[in-house]
C-alpha positions as a printed Julia matrix, in Angstrom:
457×3 Matrix{Float64}:
  34.73   -1.77  -26.91
  35.17   -0.05  -23.94
  34.01    2.78  -25.13
  31.78    0.88  -26.97
  30.81   -0.81  -23.74
  30.31    2.81  -21.48
  27.95    4.22  -24.58
  25.61    1.67  -24.02
  25.68    1.74  -20.6
  25.35    5.14  -20.74
  22.36    5.57  -22.66
  20.72    2.93  -20.65
  20.78    4.85  -17.79
  19.29    7.97  -19.58
  16.26    5.26  -20.26
  16.03    4.76  -16.44
  16.32    8.41  -15.84
  14.03    9.31  -18.67
  11.15    6.52  -16.8
  11.78    7.76  -13.41
  10.78   11.24  -15.09
   7.94   10.08  -16.74
   6.18    9.11  -13.56
   7.01   13.12  -12.1
   5.67   14.43  -15.25
   3.05   12.31  -15.74
   1.67   11.12  -12.23
  -1.8    10.59  -12.8
  -0.98    8.72  -16.35
   1.58    6.51  -14.96
  -0.83    5.66  -12.27
  -3.24    4.77  -14.44
  -1.25    2.65  -16.43
  -0.69    0.48  -13.66
  -4.06    0.39  -12.49
  -5.46   -1.0   -14.94
  -2.24   -3.59  -14.8
  -3.03   -4.65  -11.88
  -6.83   -5.17  -13.02
  -6.59   -7.24  -15.85
  -3.32   -9.33  -14.04
  -5.85   -9.57  -10.87
  -8.49  -11.01  -12.76
  -6.31  -13.8   -14.36
  -4.91  -15.04  -10.85
  -8.15  -17.13  -10.58
  -7.0   -19.04  -14.11
  -3.68  -19.9   -12.94
  -3.01  -23.22  -12.8
  -1.52  -25.21   -9.81
   0.33  -28.61   -9.89
   0.95  -31.23   -7.15
   1.55  -34.1    -8.67
   5.3   -34.39   -9.54
   4.89  -35.75  -12.71
   3.26  -32.55  -14.14
   5.65  -30.28  -12.45
   8.94  -32.04  -13.47
   7.25  -34.06  -17.09
   8.96  -31.49  -19.41
  13.36  -31.97  -19.79
  12.83  -35.61  -17.52
  12.78  -38.36  -20.93
  11.27  -41.24  -18.44
   8.69  -38.99  -18.09
   7.19  -39.15  -21.61
   7.04  -42.76  -21.04
   5.42  -42.32  -17.83
   2.5   -40.61  -19.27
   2.43  -43.36  -21.91
   2.09  -45.81  -19.75
  -0.88  -44.53  -17.33
  -2.16  -43.51  -20.41
  -2.91  -47.34  -21.29
  -3.25  -49.04  -18.04
  -5.64  -46.3   -16.51
  -3.45  -45.67  -13.48
  -4.96  -42.89  -11.48
  -3.95  -41.64   -8.61
  -3.83  -43.97   -5.17
  -4.13  -43.05   -2.11
  -2.9   -45.97    0.27
  -4.25  -45.98    4.54
  -1.81  -48.25    6.77
  -3.52  -49.34   10.02
  -1.69  -50.42   12.47
  -2.61  -52.0    15.96
  -2.28  -50.31   19.26
   1.6   -50.84   20.58
   1.41  -54.48   22.15
  -1.18  -56.21   20.33
  -0.24  -58.01   17.48
  -3.65  -57.44   15.39
  -7.75  -56.2    16.69
 -10.16  -58.38   17.81
 -13.29  -59.86   16.19
 -15.6   -56.64   17.04
 -12.85  -54.1    15.8
 -12.45  -55.85   12.84
 -16.1   -56.05   12.13
 -16.3   -52.38   12.27
 -13.22  -51.27   10.16
 -14.72  -53.79    7.5
 -18.14  -52.22    7.46
 -16.77  -48.83    7.58
 -14.7   -49.71    4.17
 -17.71  -51.58    2.49
 -19.48  -48.28    2.7
 -16.95  -46.18    1.24
 -16.04  -48.09   -1.19
 -20.45  -48.09   -2.36
 -20.72  -44.51   -1.53
 -17.7   -43.2    -2.98
 -18.59  -41.88   -6.13
 -15.02  -40.91   -6.71
 -13.51  -43.98   -6.27
 -12.67  -46.28   -9.43
 -11.41  -49.33   -7.53
 -10.81  -50.26   -4.46
  -8.5   -53.14   -3.0
  -7.51  -53.96    0.8
  -6.47  -56.8     3.36
  -9.95  -57.76    3.94
 -10.25  -58.78   -0.14
  -7.77  -61.29    0.28
  -8.66  -64.56   -0.74
  -6.79  -68.03   -0.12
  -7.76  -71.54   -2.3
  -8.88  -73.77    0.08
 -10.57  -77.49    0.23
 -13.86  -78.22    0.47
 -15.0   -81.39    2.16
 -16.54  -82.58   -2.07
 -12.76  -82.17   -2.58
 -13.11  -79.1    -4.68
 -10.85  -75.89   -4.31
 -12.62  -72.57   -3.33
 -11.48  -69.08   -2.2
 -12.44  -68.04    0.81
 -11.11  -64.77    2.09
  -7.62  -65.25    4.85
 -10.25  -62.95    7.25
 -12.89  -65.08    7.27
 -14.97  -63.2     9.33
 -18.71  -63.3    10.55
 -19.91  -60.35   11.84
 -23.02  -61.39   13.41
 -21.48  -63.6    15.7
 -18.81  -61.43   15.89
 -16.31  -64.96   15.03
 -12.99  -64.78   12.88
 -12.84  -68.65   12.16
  -9.04  -68.68   11.48
  -7.26  -67.8    14.35
  -4.61  -64.49   14.01
  -1.99  -66.85   13.89
  -3.1   -68.56   10.95
  -4.27  -65.26    9.28
  -0.17  -64.1     9.75
   1.0   -67.34    8.37
  -1.16  -66.81    5.23
   0.12  -63.14    4.56
   3.57  -63.89    5.19
   3.75  -66.53    2.75
   1.79  -64.82    0.56
   2.45  -62.99   -3.04
   1.91  -59.71   -1.34
   4.65  -58.2     0.04
   2.7   -54.94    1.12
   0.09  -56.79    3.73
   3.31  -58.88    5.05
   3.89  -57.36    8.99
   7.56  -57.98   10.02
   6.67  -57.09   13.23
   4.48  -59.81   13.82
   1.42  -57.59   13.64
  -2.05  -58.36   11.55
  -1.75  -54.76   10.29
  -4.72  -53.25    7.89
  -3.84  -52.26    4.09
  -6.89  -50.3     2.05
  -5.81  -48.62   -1.48
  -8.1   -46.48   -3.04
  -7.82  -45.66   -6.55
  -9.34  -42.13   -7.84
 -11.13  -41.18  -11.31
 -12.02  -37.85  -12.66
  -9.21  -37.0   -11.18
  -8.26  -34.55  -13.8
  -8.87  -30.82  -12.71
  -8.63  -27.81  -15.19
  -7.59  -25.53  -12.38
  -5.03  -28.64  -10.46
  -3.03  -30.83  -13.41
  -3.64  -34.36  -13.23
  -4.98  -34.52   -9.77
  -6.91  -32.06   -7.41
  -5.84  -33.2    -3.92
  -9.47  -32.34   -2.7
 -10.89  -34.87   -3.51
  -9.59  -36.78   -0.55
 -11.78  -35.25    1.83
 -14.83  -36.81    2.2
 -12.43  -39.72    2.05
 -10.0   -38.75    4.85
 -12.69  -37.47    7.12
 -14.37  -40.41    7.47
 -11.84  -42.19    8.66
 -11.22  -39.08   11.27
 -14.71  -39.1    11.96
 -16.02  -42.59   12.18
 -12.74  -45.1    11.86
 -10.14  -43.61   14.7
 -13.06  -43.17   17.93
 -13.3   -46.85   17.49
  -9.81  -47.69   16.87
  -8.13  -46.63   20.24
  -4.99  -46.84   20.17
  -4.67  -47.57   16.67
  -1.95  -45.56   14.39
  -2.94  -44.71   10.75
  -0.67  -43.67    8.05
  -1.51  -42.36    4.62
   1.5   -43.36    2.43
  -0.45  -43.33   -1.75
   0.87  -40.63   -4.36
  -2.32  -39.4    -3.86
  -1.44  -38.42   -0.17
   1.73  -37.08   -1.29
   0.13  -34.94   -3.24
  -2.05  -34.26   -0.79
   0.23  -32.8     1.63
   2.06  -30.3    -1.11
  -1.58  -29.42   -1.32
  -1.08  -28.77    2.84
   2.35  -27.12    2.02
   1.31  -25.14   -0.74
  -1.7   -23.49    1.84
   0.99  -23.09    4.85
   3.32  -21.25    2.73
   0.74  -18.64    1.99
   0.31  -18.27    6.0
   3.87  -17.54    5.31
   3.75  -14.69    3.19
   0.97  -13.5     5.38
   3.19  -13.48    8.11
   6.22  -12.65    6.45
   4.02   -9.17    5.74
   3.01   -8.7     9.59
   6.5    -8.71   10.44
   7.5    -6.03    7.85
   4.86   -4.08    8.67
   5.83   -4.67   12.58
   9.49   -4.25   11.63
   9.14   -0.94    9.46
   7.27    0.62   12.18
  10.2     0.28   14.37
  12.75    1.26   12.07
  11.31    3.87   10.26
   9.17    5.18   12.57
   5.62    5.11   10.56
   3.85    2.62    9.86
   3.14    4.6     6.34
   6.38    2.92    5.8
   5.53   -0.48    6.34
   2.43    0.14    4.23
   3.65    1.37    1.3
   6.48   -1.57    1.73
   3.15   -4.15    1.49
   1.44   -2.76   -1.25
   3.86   -2.55   -4.13
   5.14   -6.17   -2.91
   1.66   -7.1    -3.19
   0.81   -5.09   -6.95
   4.12   -6.7    -7.6
   2.63  -10.88   -6.66
  -0.71   -9.76   -8.34
   1.12   -8.92  -11.67
   4.12  -11.04  -12.26
   1.22  -14.38  -10.98
  -0.99  -13.16  -12.95
   1.55  -12.79  -15.92
   1.95  -16.47  -15.6
  -2.02  -17.19  -15.73
  -1.76  -15.78  -19.11
   1.43  -17.01  -20.39
   0.31  -20.8   -19.54
   2.9   -21.15  -17.13
   1.92  -23.16  -13.42
   2.28  -22.41  -10.06
   4.17  -25.03   -8.57
   6.5   -26.21   -5.69
   9.31  -23.79   -7.11
   6.46  -21.05   -7.66
   5.72  -20.84   -3.95
   8.5   -19.46   -2.93
   8.69  -16.49   -5.45
   6.31  -14.31   -3.85
   8.99  -14.45   -1.07
  11.85  -14.04   -3.1
  10.25  -10.72   -4.46
   8.96   -9.72   -1.17
  13.84   -9.5    -0.75
  14.3    -7.91   -3.98
  12.16   -5.54   -3.32
  13.25   -5.2     0.88
  16.49   -4.21    0.15
  15.9    -1.21   -2.63
  13.33   -0.32   -0.1
  15.38   -0.01    2.19
  18.26    2.31    0.83
  15.36    5.14    0.21
  14.0     4.98    3.64
  17.58    5.18    4.97
  18.44    7.92    3.09
  15.17   10.11    4.08
  16.05    8.87    7.63
  19.67   11.34    7.14
  17.25   13.85    5.67
  16.53   13.59    1.95
  13.49   14.23    0.4
  11.92   11.08   -1.26
  12.58   12.46   -4.67
  16.29   13.41   -3.97
  16.59    9.43   -2.89
  15.06    8.23   -5.54
  17.24   10.3    -7.89
  20.59    9.38   -6.37
  19.85    5.12   -6.29
  17.82    5.58   -9.49
  20.95    3.91  -11.49
  23.2     2.03   -8.68
  19.31    0.48   -7.46
  18.84   -1.0   -11.13
  21.71   -2.06  -11.25
  22.06   -4.45   -8.5
  18.47   -5.72   -9.88
  20.51   -6.76  -13.02
  22.76   -8.86  -11.36
  19.8   -10.31   -9.52
  17.87  -10.7   -13.47
  21.02  -12.35  -14.7
  21.31  -14.81  -11.76
  17.9   -16.02  -12.0
  17.84  -16.27  -15.88
  20.98  -18.15  -16.28
  19.14  -20.75  -14.88
  16.93  -20.79  -18.1
  19.65  -23.14  -19.1
  18.71  -25.91  -17.44
  16.98  -29.41  -18.99
  14.82  -29.35  -16.74
  11.53  -27.05  -17.24
  10.18  -27.05  -13.98
  13.63  -24.71  -13.44
  13.56  -22.95  -16.27
  10.17  -21.28  -15.92
  11.32  -20.8   -12.09
  14.45  -18.89  -12.81
  12.74  -16.81  -16.18
   9.8   -15.25  -13.29
  12.28  -14.27  -11.04
  14.25  -12.45  -13.3
  11.27  -11.04  -14.59
   9.99  -10.17  -11.08
  13.67   -8.34  -10.16
  12.91   -6.01  -13.02
   9.44   -5.41  -12.06
  10.29   -4.43   -8.51
  12.47   -1.93   -9.52
   9.67   -0.25  -11.79
   7.38   -0.61   -9.33
   9.83    2.04   -6.55
  10.98    4.23   -9.42
   8.22    4.49  -11.99
   5.22    3.47  -10.37
   5.55    4.62   -6.52
   6.53    8.25   -7.18
   3.89    8.46   -9.56
   1.11    7.03   -6.82
   2.87    9.81   -3.87
   2.23   12.63   -6.54
  -1.24   11.81   -7.23
  -1.34   11.18   -3.2
  -0.26   15.1    -2.08
   2.9    13.18   -0.37
   5.59   14.85   -1.06
   7.42   14.79    1.72
   9.05   12.01    2.62
   7.2     8.81    4.7
   9.73    8.34    7.14
   9.71    9.96   10.85
  13.62   10.04   12.46
  12.16   10.3    16.25
   9.66    7.78   15.99
  12.6     5.41   14.66
  13.4     3.61   17.88
  15.9     0.89   16.05
  17.67    4.12   14.51
  20.11    4.26   16.87
  21.15    0.73   17.66
  21.66    0.3    13.83
  24.02    3.04   13.36
  26.11    2.43   16.38
  26.42   -0.85   14.52
  27.05    0.32   11.25
  29.8     2.63   12.28
  31.73    0.67   15.14
  34.35   -1.31   13.66
  35.28   -5.1    14.19
  38.32   -5.71   15.61
  41.5    -6.6    13.88
  41.63  -10.37   14.75
  37.67  -10.98   13.94
  38.37   -9.88   10.56
  40.91  -12.38    9.43
  39.29  -15.16   11.21
  36.01  -14.33    8.94
  38.68  -14.86    6.12
  38.93  -18.11    7.04
  34.97  -19.03    5.77
  35.88  -18.89    2.49
  38.82  -22.06    2.36
  36.03  -23.79    4.31
  32.93  -23.03    1.72
  34.78  -24.16   -0.71
  35.65  -27.82    1.31
  31.88  -27.67    2.08
  30.93  -28.32   -1.83
  32.11  -32.03   -1.23
  29.54  -32.84    1.49
  26.57  -31.55   -0.02
  23.98  -34.56    0.72
  21.97  -34.02   -2.71
  18.12  -34.75   -1.94
  16.31  -36.98   -4.91
  13.84  -38.21   -2.65
  10.38  -37.12   -2.94
  10.0   -38.37    0.43
  12.55  -35.95    1.7
  10.68  -32.94    1.23
   9.1   -32.9     3.98
  10.57  -32.86    7.78
  11.37  -36.35    9.38
   8.57  -35.58   11.71
   6.06  -35.43    9.15
   3.52  -38.08    8.93
   3.68  -38.71    5.37
   7.15  -40.0     6.35
   6.61  -41.77    9.53
   3.96  -43.65    7.43
   6.76  -44.84    5.11
   8.64  -45.51    7.74
   6.34  -47.71    9.12
   5.81  -48.99    5.59
   8.99  -49.76    5.54
   9.48  -51.64    8.86
């Protein structure tokens, strides 16, 4: 058995060496191949489906998700945006002029926003009232005469109606007349964004910011609906793009100080960007969506690629050519990537489709980064005439510091004390706090969590 495994490993290693030598012997053909691959997958990236709805993301593998989809279809339940408007601190409610302003805004929005399926608010709640002739009529609880700016029922009576009515969401336990607005959207499905396109919320939120907020100074506005949750997830996706861009800028700068040239950073970042284009383009062609977990795929690619690139650059600082460093590190680097691939591929045993999908593409990404560094990169270097090293030992300002840290031995007592981390890690397993609350993916100070807390109070 050992001999069989040894032969398999040897054959596999020879295959890796053959792929690397092919790049050295036929660099133009290899460059053309990867260029065509990048163009094809780059075009496909625009077709990548982006999901913001939690139901869209975790449907596969969750039994209740099928029933939720059925309920949504039967009851025509769409994404809803809920706006909670809280009076300024120290006030029980809004005055007559402010209430008329809010009702006028609400009537205009309901009449002009074509994407709204229906809307309900505190202003729509009616209460049975006995008339003079003994008949029963329904009258709005907030009975406003906006011509005379008069509230026919006093504020305390309105609060009593709401507190004892069958509308829990309208009951403010802090004795305030907070206003609640619910907007349900129709035609919200989008071929690129799944069951809901958060951009539909832009006109509604803009109208609140531009037309309502300035006229209600001191009031607090909270968005707490399912559509609002997806809006904030969408904003998180946008922020992840900024984080990825900042990571590339940082690595460019770090490479300049670590390896002495801007070229080193350019090589690393170009390799990473092309890998990202290929992996996301492949996802699009395979019908795999971009979801919450996929937003971290580019960062994982960057970390996986950084390890091998660091080894190659460090060996060049020691006087090796890039050809020699690649030849020596060819197989060892793949074995480290192989462990990463196996680790991520193990996630494919999960019952959740979103976890399986994430593990599969991370494993493929780990394999792709090795191919880009040891097959595509040498071909590009030869075609562009770069036969020397891509580092400059004389300008690598942090090299002396890093070399000093790498050769300095820690005191024996520090090394022994560090072993305590292993039993402590085992004990810490029982204190892991599982996060199964949707709002908990946002920081505690996030506007959505502020709104949820206000709604609970």
